[in-house]
Coordinates of C-alpha atoms in Angstrom, one line a residue:
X106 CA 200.7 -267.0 41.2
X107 CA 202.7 -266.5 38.1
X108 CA 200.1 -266.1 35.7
X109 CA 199.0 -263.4 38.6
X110 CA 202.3 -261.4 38.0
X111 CA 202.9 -261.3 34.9
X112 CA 199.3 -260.2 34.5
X113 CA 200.5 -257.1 36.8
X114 CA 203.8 -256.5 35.4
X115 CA 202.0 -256.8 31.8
X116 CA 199.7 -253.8 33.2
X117 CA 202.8 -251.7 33.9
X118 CA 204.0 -251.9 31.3
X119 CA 201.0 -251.4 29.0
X120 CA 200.7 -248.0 32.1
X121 CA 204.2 -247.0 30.8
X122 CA 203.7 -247.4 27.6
X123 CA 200.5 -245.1 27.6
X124 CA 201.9 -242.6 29.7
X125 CA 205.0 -242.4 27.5
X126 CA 202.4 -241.5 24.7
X127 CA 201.0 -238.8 26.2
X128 CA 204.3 -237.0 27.2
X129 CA 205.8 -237.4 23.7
X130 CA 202.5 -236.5 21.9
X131 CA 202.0 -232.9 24.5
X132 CA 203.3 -230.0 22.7
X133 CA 206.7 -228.5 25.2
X134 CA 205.6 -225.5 27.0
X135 CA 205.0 -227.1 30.5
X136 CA 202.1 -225.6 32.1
X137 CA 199.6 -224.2 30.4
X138 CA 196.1 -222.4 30.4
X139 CA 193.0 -225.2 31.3
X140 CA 190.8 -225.2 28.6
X141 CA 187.6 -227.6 29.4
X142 CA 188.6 -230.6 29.5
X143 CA 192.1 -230.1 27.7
X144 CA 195.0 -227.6 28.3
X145 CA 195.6 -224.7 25.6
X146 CA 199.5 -224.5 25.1
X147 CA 201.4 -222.7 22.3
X148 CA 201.2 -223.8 18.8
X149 CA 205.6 -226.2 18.0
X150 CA 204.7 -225.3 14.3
X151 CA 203.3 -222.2 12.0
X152 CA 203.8 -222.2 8.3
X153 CA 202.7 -218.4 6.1
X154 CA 202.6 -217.7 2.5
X155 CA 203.5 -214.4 0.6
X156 CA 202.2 -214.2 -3.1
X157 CA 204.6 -212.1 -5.4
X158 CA 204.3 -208.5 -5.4
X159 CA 204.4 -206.9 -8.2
X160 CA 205.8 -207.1 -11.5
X161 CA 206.0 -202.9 -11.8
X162 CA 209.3 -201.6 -12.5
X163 CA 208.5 -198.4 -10.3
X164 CA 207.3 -200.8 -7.0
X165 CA 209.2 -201.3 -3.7
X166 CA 207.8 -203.9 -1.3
X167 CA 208.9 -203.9 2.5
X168 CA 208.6 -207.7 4.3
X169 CA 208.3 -207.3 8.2
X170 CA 208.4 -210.4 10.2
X171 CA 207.6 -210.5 13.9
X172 CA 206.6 -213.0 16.6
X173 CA 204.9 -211.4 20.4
X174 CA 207.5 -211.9 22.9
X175 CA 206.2 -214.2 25.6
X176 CA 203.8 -216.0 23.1
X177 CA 205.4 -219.6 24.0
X178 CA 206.1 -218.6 27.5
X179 CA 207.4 -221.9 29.3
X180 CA 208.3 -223.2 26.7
X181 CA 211.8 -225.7 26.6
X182 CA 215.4 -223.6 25.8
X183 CA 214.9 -224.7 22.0
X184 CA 214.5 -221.0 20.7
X185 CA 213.2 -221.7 17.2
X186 CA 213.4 -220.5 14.0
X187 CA 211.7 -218.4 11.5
X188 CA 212.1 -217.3 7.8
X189 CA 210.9 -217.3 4.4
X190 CA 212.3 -219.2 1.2
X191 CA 211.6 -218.2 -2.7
X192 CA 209.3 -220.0 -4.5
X193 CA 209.3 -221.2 -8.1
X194 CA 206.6 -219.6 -10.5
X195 CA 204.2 -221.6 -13.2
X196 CA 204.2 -219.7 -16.2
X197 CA 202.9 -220.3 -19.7
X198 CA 204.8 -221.3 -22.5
X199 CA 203.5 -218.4 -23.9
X200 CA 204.2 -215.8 -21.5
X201 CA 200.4 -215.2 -20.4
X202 CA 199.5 -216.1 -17.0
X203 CA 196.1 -217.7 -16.6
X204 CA 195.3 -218.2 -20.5
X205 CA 194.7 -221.8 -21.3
X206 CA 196.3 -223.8 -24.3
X207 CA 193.9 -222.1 -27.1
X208 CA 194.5 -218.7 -25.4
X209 CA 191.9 -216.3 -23.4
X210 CA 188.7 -218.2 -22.2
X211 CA 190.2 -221.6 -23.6
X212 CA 189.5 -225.1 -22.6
X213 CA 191.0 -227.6 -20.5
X214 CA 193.5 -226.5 -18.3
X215 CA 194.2 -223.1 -17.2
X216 CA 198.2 -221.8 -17.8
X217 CA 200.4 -223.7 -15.5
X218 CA 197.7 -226.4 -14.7
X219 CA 198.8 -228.3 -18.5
X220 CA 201.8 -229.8 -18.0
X221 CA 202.8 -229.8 -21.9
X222 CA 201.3 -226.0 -22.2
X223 CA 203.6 -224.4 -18.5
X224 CA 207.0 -224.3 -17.2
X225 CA 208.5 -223.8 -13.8
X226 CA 211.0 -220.7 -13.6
X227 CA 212.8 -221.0 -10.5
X228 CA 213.2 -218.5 -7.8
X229 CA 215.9 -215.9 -9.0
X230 CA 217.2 -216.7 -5.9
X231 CA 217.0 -219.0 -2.5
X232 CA 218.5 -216.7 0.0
X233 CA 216.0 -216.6 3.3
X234 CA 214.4 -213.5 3.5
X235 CA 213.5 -211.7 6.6
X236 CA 215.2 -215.1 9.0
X237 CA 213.4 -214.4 12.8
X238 CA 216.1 -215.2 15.4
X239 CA 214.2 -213.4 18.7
X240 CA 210.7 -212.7 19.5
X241 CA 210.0 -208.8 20.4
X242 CA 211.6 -207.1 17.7
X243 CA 210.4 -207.2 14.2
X244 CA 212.9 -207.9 11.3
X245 CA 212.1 -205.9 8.1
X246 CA 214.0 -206.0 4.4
X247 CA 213.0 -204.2 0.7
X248 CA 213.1 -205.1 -2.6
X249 CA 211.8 -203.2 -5.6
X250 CA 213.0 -206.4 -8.5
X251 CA 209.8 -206.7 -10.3
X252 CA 210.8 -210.3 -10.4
X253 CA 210.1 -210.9 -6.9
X254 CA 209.1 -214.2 -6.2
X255 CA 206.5 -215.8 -3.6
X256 CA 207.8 -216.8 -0.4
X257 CA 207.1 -220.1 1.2
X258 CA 208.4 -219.9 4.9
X259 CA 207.9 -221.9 8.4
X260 CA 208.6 -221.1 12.1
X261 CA 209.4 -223.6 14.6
X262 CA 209.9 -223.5 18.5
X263 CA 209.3 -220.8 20.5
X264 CA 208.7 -218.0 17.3
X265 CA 206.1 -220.2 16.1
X266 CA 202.9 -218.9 18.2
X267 CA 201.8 -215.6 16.3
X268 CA 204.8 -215.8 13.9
X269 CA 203.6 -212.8 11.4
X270 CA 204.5 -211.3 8.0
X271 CA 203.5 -208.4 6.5
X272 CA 204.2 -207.5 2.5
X273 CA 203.4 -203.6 1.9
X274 CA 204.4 -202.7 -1.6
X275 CA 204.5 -198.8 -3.2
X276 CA 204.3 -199.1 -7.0
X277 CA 204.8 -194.8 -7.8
X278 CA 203.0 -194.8 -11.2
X279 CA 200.5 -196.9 -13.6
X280 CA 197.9 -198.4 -13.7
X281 CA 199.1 -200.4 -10.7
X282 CA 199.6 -197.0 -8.6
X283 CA 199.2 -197.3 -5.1
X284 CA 200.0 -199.1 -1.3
X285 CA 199.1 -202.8 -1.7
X286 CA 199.2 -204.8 1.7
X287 CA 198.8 -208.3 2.8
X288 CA 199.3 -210.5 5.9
X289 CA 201.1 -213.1 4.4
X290 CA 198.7 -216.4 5.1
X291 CA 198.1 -219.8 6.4
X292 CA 197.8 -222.6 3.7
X293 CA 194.4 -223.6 3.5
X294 CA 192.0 -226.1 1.3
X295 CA 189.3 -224.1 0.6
X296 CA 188.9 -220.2 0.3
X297 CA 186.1 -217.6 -0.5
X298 CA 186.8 -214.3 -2.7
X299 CA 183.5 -212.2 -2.3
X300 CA 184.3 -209.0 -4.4
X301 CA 186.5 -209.9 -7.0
X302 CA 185.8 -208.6 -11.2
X303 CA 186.8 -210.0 -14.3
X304 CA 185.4 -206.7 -16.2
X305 CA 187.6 -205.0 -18.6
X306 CA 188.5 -202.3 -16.3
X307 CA 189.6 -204.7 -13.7
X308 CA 192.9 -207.1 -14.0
X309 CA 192.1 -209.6 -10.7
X310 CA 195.0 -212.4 -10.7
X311 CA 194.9 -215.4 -8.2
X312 CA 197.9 -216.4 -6.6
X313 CA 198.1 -220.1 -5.3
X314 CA 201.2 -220.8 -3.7
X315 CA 201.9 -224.3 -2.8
X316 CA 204.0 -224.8 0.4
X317 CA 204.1 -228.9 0.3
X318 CA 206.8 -231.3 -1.2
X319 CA 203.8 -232.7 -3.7
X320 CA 201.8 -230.8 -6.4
X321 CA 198.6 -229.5 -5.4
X322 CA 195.1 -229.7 -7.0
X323 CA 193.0 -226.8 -7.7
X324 CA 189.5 -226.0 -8.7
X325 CA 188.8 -222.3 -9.0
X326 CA 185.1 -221.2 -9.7
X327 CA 183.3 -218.0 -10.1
X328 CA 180.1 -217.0 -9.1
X329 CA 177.8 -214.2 -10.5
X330 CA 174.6 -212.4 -10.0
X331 CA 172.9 -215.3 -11.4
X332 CA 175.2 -218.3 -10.2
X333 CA 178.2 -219.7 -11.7
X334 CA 179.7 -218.1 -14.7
X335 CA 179.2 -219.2 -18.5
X336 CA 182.2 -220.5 -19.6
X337 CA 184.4 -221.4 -16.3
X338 CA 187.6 -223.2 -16.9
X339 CA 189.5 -223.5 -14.0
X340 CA 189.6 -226.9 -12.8
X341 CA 192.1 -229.6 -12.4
X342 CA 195.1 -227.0 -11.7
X343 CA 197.8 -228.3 -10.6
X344 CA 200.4 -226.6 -8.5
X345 CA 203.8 -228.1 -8.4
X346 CA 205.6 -228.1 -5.5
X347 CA 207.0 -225.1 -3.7
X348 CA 206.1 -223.4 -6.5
X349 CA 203.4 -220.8 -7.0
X350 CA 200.5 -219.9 -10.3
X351 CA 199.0 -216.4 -10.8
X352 CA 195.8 -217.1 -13.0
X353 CA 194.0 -213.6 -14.2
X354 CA 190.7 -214.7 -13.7
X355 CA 188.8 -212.9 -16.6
X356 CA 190.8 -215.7 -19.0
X357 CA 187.9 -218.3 -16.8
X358 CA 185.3 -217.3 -18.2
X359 CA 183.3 -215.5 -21.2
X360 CA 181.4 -213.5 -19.1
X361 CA 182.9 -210.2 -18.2
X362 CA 181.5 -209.3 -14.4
X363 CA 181.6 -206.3 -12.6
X364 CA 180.9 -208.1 -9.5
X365 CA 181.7 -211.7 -8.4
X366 CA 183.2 -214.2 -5.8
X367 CA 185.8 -217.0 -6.6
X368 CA 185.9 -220.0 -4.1
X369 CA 188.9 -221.6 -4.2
X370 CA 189.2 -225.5 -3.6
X371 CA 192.4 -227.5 -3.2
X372 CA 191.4 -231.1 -3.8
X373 CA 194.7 -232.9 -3.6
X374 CA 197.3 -230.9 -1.1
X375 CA 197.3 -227.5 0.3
X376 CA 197.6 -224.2 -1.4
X377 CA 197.8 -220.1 0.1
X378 CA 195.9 -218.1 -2.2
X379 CA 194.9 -214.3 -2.4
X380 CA 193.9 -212.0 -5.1
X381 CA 195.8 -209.2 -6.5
X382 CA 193.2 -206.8 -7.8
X383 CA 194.4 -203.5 -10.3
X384 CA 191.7 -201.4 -11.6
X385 CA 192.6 -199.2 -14.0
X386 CA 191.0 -195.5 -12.3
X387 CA 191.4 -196.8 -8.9
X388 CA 194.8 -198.3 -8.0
X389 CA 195.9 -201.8 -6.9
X390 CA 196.0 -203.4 -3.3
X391 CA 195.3 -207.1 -1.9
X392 CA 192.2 -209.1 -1.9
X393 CA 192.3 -211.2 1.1
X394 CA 190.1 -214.2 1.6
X395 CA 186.9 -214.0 3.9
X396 CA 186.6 -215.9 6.8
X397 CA 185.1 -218.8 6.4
X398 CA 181.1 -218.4 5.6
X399 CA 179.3 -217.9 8.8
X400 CA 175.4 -216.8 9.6
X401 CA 176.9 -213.3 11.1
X402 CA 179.7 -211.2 10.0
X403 CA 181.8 -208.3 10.9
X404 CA 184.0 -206.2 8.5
X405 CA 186.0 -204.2 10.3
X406 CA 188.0 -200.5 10.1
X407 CA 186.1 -198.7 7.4
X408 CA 188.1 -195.7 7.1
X409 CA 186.1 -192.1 7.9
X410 CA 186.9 -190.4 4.9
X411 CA 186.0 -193.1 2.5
X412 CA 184.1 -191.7 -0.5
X413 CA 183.1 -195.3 -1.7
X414 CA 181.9 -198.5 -0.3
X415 CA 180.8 -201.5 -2.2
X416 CA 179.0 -204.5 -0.5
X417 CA 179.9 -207.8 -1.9
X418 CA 178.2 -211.0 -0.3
X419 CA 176.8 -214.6 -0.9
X420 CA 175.2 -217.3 0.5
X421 CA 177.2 -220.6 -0.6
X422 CA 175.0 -223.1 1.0
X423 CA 171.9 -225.0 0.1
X424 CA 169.9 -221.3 1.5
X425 CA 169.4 -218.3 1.0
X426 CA 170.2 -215.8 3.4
X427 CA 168.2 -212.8 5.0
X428 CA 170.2 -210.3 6.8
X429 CA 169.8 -206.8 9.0
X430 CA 172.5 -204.6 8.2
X431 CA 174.2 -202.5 10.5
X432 CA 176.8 -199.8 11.0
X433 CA 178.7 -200.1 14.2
X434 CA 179.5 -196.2 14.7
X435 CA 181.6 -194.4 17.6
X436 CA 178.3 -194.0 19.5
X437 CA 176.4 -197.3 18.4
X438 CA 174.6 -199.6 15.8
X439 CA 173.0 -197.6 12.9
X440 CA 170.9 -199.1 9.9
X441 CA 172.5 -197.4 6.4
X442 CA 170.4 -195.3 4.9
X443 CA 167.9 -197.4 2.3
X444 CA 169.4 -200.7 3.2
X445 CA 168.1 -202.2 6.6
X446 CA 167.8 -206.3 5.5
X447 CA 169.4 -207.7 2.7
X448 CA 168.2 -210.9 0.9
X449 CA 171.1 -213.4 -0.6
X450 CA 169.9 -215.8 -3.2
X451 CA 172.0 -219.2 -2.7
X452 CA 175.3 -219.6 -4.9
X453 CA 174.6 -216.1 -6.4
X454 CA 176.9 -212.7 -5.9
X455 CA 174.7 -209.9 -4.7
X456 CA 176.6 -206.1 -4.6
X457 CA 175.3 -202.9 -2.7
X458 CA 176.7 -199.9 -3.2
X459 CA 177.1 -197.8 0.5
X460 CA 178.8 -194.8 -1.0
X461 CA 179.9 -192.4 1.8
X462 CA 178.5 -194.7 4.9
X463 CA 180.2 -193.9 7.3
X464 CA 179.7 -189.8 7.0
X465 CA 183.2 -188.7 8.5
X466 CA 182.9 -191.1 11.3
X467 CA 185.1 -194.5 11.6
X468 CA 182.7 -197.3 11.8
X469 CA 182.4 -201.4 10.8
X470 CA 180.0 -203.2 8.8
X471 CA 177.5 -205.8 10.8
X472 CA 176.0 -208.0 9.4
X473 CA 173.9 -210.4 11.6
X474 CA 170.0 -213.3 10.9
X475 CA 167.4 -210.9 10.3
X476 CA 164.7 -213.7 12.5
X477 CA 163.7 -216.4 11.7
X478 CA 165.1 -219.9 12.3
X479 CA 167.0 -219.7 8.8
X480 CA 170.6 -218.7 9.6
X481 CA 172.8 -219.4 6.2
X482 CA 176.3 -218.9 6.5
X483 CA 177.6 -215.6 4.3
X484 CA 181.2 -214.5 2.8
X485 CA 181.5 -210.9 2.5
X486 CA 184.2 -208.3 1.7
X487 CA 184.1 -204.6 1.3
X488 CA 185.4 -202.4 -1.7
X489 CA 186.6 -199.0 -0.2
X490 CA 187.5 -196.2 -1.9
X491 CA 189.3 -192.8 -0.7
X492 CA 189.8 -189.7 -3.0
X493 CA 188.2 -188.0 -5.9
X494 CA 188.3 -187.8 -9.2
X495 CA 191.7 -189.2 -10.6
X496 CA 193.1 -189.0 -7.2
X497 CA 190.9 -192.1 -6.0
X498 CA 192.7 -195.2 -4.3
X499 CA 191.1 -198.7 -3.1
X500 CA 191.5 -201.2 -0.9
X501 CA 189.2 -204.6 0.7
X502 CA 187.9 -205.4 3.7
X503 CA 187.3 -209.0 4.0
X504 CA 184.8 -210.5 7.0
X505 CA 187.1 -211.4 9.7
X506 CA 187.8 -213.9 12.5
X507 CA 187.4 -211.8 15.9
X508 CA 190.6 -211.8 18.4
X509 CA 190.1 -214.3 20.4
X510 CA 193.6 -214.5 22.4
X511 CA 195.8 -212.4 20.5
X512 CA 196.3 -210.7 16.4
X513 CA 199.1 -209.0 15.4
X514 CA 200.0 -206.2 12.5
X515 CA 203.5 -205.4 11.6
X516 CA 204.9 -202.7 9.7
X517 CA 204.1 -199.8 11.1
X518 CA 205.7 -196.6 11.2
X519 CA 205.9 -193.7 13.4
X520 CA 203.3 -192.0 11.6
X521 CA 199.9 -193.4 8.8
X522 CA 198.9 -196.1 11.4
X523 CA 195.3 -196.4 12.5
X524 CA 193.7 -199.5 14.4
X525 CA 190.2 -199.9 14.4
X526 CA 188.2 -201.7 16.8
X527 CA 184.6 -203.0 17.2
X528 CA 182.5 -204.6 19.6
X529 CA 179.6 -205.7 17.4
X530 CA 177.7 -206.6 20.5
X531 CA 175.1 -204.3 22.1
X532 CA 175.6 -204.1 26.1
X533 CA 179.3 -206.2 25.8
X534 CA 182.0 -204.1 25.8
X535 CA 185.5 -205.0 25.3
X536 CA 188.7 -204.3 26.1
X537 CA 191.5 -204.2 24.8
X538 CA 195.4 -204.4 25.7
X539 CA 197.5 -203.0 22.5
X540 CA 201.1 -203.7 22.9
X541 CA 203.7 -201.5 20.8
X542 CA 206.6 -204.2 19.9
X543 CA 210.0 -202.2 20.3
X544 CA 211.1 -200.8 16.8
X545 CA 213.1 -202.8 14.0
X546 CA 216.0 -200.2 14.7
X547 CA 215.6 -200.0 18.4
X548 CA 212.7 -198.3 21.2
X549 CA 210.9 -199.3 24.1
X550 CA 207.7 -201.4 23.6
X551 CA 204.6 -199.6 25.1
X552 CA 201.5 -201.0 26.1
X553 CA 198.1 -199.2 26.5
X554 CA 194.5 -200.9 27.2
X555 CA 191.5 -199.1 25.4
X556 CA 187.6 -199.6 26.3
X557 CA 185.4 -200.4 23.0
X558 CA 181.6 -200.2 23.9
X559 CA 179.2 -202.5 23.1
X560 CA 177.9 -202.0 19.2
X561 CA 180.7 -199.5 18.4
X562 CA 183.9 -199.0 16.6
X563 CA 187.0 -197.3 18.0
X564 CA 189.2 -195.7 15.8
X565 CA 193.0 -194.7 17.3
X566 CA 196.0 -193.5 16.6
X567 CA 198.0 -196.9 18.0
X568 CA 200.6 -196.5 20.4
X569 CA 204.3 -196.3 19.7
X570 CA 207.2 -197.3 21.0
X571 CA 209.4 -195.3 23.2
X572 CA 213.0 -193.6 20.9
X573 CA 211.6 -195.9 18.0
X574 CA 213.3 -196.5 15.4
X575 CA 212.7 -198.3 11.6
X576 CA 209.1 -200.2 12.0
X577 CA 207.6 -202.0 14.8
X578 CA 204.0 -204.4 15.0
X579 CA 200.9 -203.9 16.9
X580 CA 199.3 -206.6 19.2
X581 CA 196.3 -207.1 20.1
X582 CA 195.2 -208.9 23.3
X583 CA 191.3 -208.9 24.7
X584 CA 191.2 -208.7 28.4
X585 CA 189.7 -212.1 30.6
X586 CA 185.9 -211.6 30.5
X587 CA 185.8 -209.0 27.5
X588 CA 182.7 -209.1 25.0
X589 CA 183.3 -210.3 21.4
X590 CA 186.2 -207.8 19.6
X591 CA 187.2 -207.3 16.0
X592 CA 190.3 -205.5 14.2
X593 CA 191.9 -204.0 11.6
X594 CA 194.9 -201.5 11.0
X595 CA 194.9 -199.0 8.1
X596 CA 198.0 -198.0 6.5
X597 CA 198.5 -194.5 4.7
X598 CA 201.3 -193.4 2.3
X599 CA 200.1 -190.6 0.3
X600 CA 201.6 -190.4 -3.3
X601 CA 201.3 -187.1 -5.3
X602 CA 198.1 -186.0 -3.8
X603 CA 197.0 -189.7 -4.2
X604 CA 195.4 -190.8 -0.7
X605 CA 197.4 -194.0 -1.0
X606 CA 196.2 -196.6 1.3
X607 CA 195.8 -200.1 2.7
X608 CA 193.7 -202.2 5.2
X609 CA 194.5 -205.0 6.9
X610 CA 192.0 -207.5 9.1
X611 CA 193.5 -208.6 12.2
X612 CA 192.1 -212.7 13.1
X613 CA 193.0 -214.2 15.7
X614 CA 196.6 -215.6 15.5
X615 CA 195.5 -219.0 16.5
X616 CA 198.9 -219.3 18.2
X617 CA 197.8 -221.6 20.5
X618 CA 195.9 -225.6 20.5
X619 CA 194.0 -227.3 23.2
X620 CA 195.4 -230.4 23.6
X621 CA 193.4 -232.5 25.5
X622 CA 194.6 -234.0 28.5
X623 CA 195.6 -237.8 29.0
X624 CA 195.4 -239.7 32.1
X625 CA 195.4 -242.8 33.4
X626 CA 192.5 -245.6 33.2
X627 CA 193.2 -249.1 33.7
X628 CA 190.2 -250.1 31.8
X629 CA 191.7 -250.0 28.9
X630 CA 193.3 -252.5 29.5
X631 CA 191.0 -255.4 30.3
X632 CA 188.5 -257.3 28.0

C-alpha cells in the first residue's frame, strides 16, 4: 500500500515536472496558429547586422528601423526592445584592409585575421542608434561621418517578429557615386556571393561583422570560371568580438576575375557578412548574399529600363547543374533570347550576359531543372545596370527566399518606390496584401491587396500612407491559399542626370517558429 502511493505521488510529480517544462520552454504569445503537429507563434528573440557604409566624405546614410504592428499579437504586456550598438573595426597595422602581413596577395592570415599584424579601433561612439520603442511606425536617423561604424543590434519581446533595418547611403561624387542599400542581416555560418570581381576595375570588400561575446572564425574562398582561384588566402580569420573586418577581396588571390563567387564559412561562431562592391564607370551599391543554394531559383524586380544584365551562377555541390531559363513578364514566362538551358559545371562561376532582357517591361529571372532526375542546388545573383554612357549606375539582385508569412522594406518615401512581385508558377496565382506602415513623421497606414498571375511579375507603384510624413516601410503579406510569391522593392534617387538606384530582395521575415506541442504520456515514465 505504501509502496502503491508513493509510486502515484512519484508520477505526479514527475507529471508536474514535465508539464512545468513545457510551459517555461513555449515561447509567450498564448494562442497561436496550428502548424502540423506544432503551433507557429512569434519569434522572443531577433538579432540584425549593418556593415559600415562608407568611408566617402561626400556620403549620407539614412538607418530606418521598423517592426509590423500586430506581428506578436497575444503576446504577454512585456513590450520589448529594439536598437542597434556600434561596433569595433579590425584594421591593419598598416592601414590596408584585407592585405596580409607581406602586403597584397600575401600569405597567412588576411589583415585583421593576424593578431600581431591588426588592431581593434573602437566604435567612435556607443550611443544606440535608431532604439525601437513601438511597432507601427518606423524610426529613421542620418549620418554622413565617413567613420561610421557597423552596427550590432537585437530586439526582444513583442518588436522582435519582423524587426527590420534598412541602411540607404548617397555618396554625391567618385568613384563610389551612387544609392547603395542593404537590409541589414541575420548572422549566419555560411554565405554564398555569386557575382562578386576582384578585377582592377572593381574594389569588392567583405564585411564580417561578428555579433557574439567570442571571436569568430572565418574561411573565405573564391571561385572562378575554372574552380577555386590560384593563390587564395583567406582562411583562419578571426573576428573578434563585437567587432567587424572589411577584407578587399582582390588582396586573396593572384588571379584578377571579372566574374566570381565568394562563399563565406564561419567555423568557430557566427558572423553577418555582405559585400560592398564599387566599380569604377558604374557606381557602388550592396552585394547581398543568395539564398541558400537550391535546384530552382527566383531573382526578383529587374527594373524595366535596365540597359544591362549580367547572370552570375554556380553549382556548389558534388553536380553539375542543367537549367531552363526563364523570364517571368507582365503577361507570362518567356525564354531570353539565345539562352533557353544553361549548363553549370560543379564549383565553377559561369556569367551570362542578358543585356536589355527585359525590353521596357518589369520582369524576374526564373530559373528552374531543365528534366532529368539531376536537380543540383544553384546560387545566383544578378548585375543590373541603368543608364548610358558615364551616366550608368548598378545594383544586385541576389536569388531570394519567397514570402512565406510576411517581408518587410523600410525607407521609403513619398515618391522613387517600386515593389515588384512574381508568381514563378504557371496556373498559381497569388495574392498579395501590402500594408503602408504610418510615416516616421506621422500618416495613416493604408493597406491594398494586389493579384499577381501565375508566371508573371507585377510591377507597382506601392501604396502610401495617408498625410505622410518623413519615411514609412512596406509589408508584404500572401493571402491563405495563395501560390508561391517573390519580392523586391527598387529605390530611385537620381543624382545629376545619374539614374541612381537600389534594389532590395524581400525573404520572408521568419518572424515566427513552430514550436511543437507537448502533452502528456505517462509512458514515459515506466521501465
Amino acid at each position: 500500500m505504501k509502496r502503491t502511493m508513493m509510486s502515484l505521488i512519484g508520477v505526479a510529480v514527475a507529471l508536474a515536472a514535465v508539464s512545468g517544462v513545457a510551459a517555461v520552454a513555449a515561447p509567450d504569445g498564448g494562442t497561436g496558429e496550428k502548424a502540423g503537429t506544432g503551433t507557429r507563434l512569434p519569434v522572443q528573440r531577433s538579432a540584425l547586422l549593418c556593415p559600415a557604409p562608407t568611408s566617402s566624405e561626400v556620403g549620407e546614410t539614412a538607418y530606418t528601423a521598423f517592426a509590423p504592428k500586430g506581428a506578436a499579437a497575444g503576446a504577454d504586456t512585456k513590450k520589448g526592445t529594439a536598437q542597434l550598438l556600434p561596433a569595433g573595426t579590425v584594421k591593419d597595422a598598416g592601414g590596408d584592409q584585407g592585405k596580409g602581413k607581406n602586403g597584397k596577395g600575401g600569405k597567412g592570415k588576411t589583415g585583421g585575421a593576424d593578431a600581431a599584424g591588426s588592431q581593434v579601433l573602437p566604435p567612435p561612439d556607443t550611443k544606440p542608434v535608431v532604439p525601437l520603442r513601438q511597432a507601427g511606425t518606423p524610426v529613421t536617423t542620418t549620418t554622413d561621418r565617413p567613420d561610421a561604424p557597423a552596427l550590432v543590434g537585437s530586439a526582444d519581446g513583442t518588436l522582435a517578429p519582423g524587426w527590420t533595418v534598412q541602411q540607404t547611403t548617397a555618396v554625391a561624387a567618385g568613384s563610389g557615386r551612387g544609392l547603395l542599400g542593404l537590409g541589414c542581416t541575420a548572422p549566419d555560418t555560411t554565405f554564398w556571393f555569386p557575382g562578386v570581381s576582384t578585377a582592377t576595375d572593381r574594389q569588392d570588400y567583405v564585411h564580417l561583422t561578428n555579433p557574439d561575446p567570442v571571436p569568430a572564425v572565418v574561411d573565405l574562398e573564391l571561385l572562378g570560371k575554372d574552380g577555386s582561384l590560384a593563390g587564395s588566402a583567406g582562411e583562419d580569420l578571426t573576428v573578434p568580438p563585437h567587432t567587424t573586418v572589411p577584407v578587399l577581396l582582390s588582396t586573396l588571390t593572384t588571379a584578377p576575375t571579372t566574374n566570381a563567387s565568394l562563399h563565406v564559412v564561419a567555423r568557430e561562431g557566427r558572423v553577418g557578412a555582405a559585400v560592398q562592391a564599387t566599380d569604377s564607370k558604374l557606381g557602388s551599391d550592396w552585394l547581398p548574399a543568395a539564398a541558400d543554394p537550391s535546384p530552382s531559383v527566383v531573382l526578383p524586380g529587374i527594373p524595366k529600363d535596365a540597359t544591362s544584365v549580367r547572370l552570375v551562377a554556380l553549382a556548389p555541390g558534388q553536380a553539375d547543374a542543367d537549367l531552363k531559363v526563364q523570364l517571368a513578364t507582365p503577361t507570362g514566362l518567356i525564354t531570353p533570347a539565345g539562352l533557353e538551358t544553361l549548363h553549370l559545371k560543379s564549383g565553377m562561376t559561369t556569367a551570362v550576359d542578358l543585356k536589355d532582357v527585359t525590353k521596357g517591361e518589369a520582369g524576374s529571372l526564373v530559373l528552374t531543372p531543365s528534366g532529368g532526375d539531376a536537380k543540383a542546388p544553384v546560387a545566383a545573383a544578378l548585375r543590373v545596370t541603368r543608364g548610358k554612357g558615364d551616366k550608368q549606375e548598378m545594383a544586385f539582385i541576389p536569388a531570394t527566399r519567397p514570402v512565406e508569412k510576411r517581408a518587410t522594406a523600410a525607407d521609403n518615401g513619398a515618391k522613387g518606390s517600386t515593389l515588384s512581385l512574381v508568381a514563378p508558377e504557371k496556373g498559381k496565382e497569388a495574392k498579395v496584401k501590402v500594408t503602408a506602415s504610418a510615416g516616421s513623421g506621422g500618416g495613416t497606414p493604408v493597406t491594398k491587396t494586389y493579384t499577381v498571375k501565375g508566371g508573371t511579375t507585377l510591377d507597382v507603384a506601392p501604396p502610401r500612407p495617408q498625410g505622410l510624413k518623413g519615411s514609412y516601410a512596406l509589408t508584404v503579406e500572401p493571402e491563405p491559399g495563395s501560390g508561391p510569391v517573390y519580392a523586391a522593392r527598387m529605390l530611385e534617387r537620381p543624382q545629376g542626370g545619374v539614374p541612381a538606384f537600389t534594389v532590395q530582395t524581400l525573404p520572408d521575415d521568419r518572424g515566427s517558429v513552430v514550436v511543437p506541442t507537448a502533452g502528456q504520456k505517462l509512458s514515459v515514465l515506466t521501465d
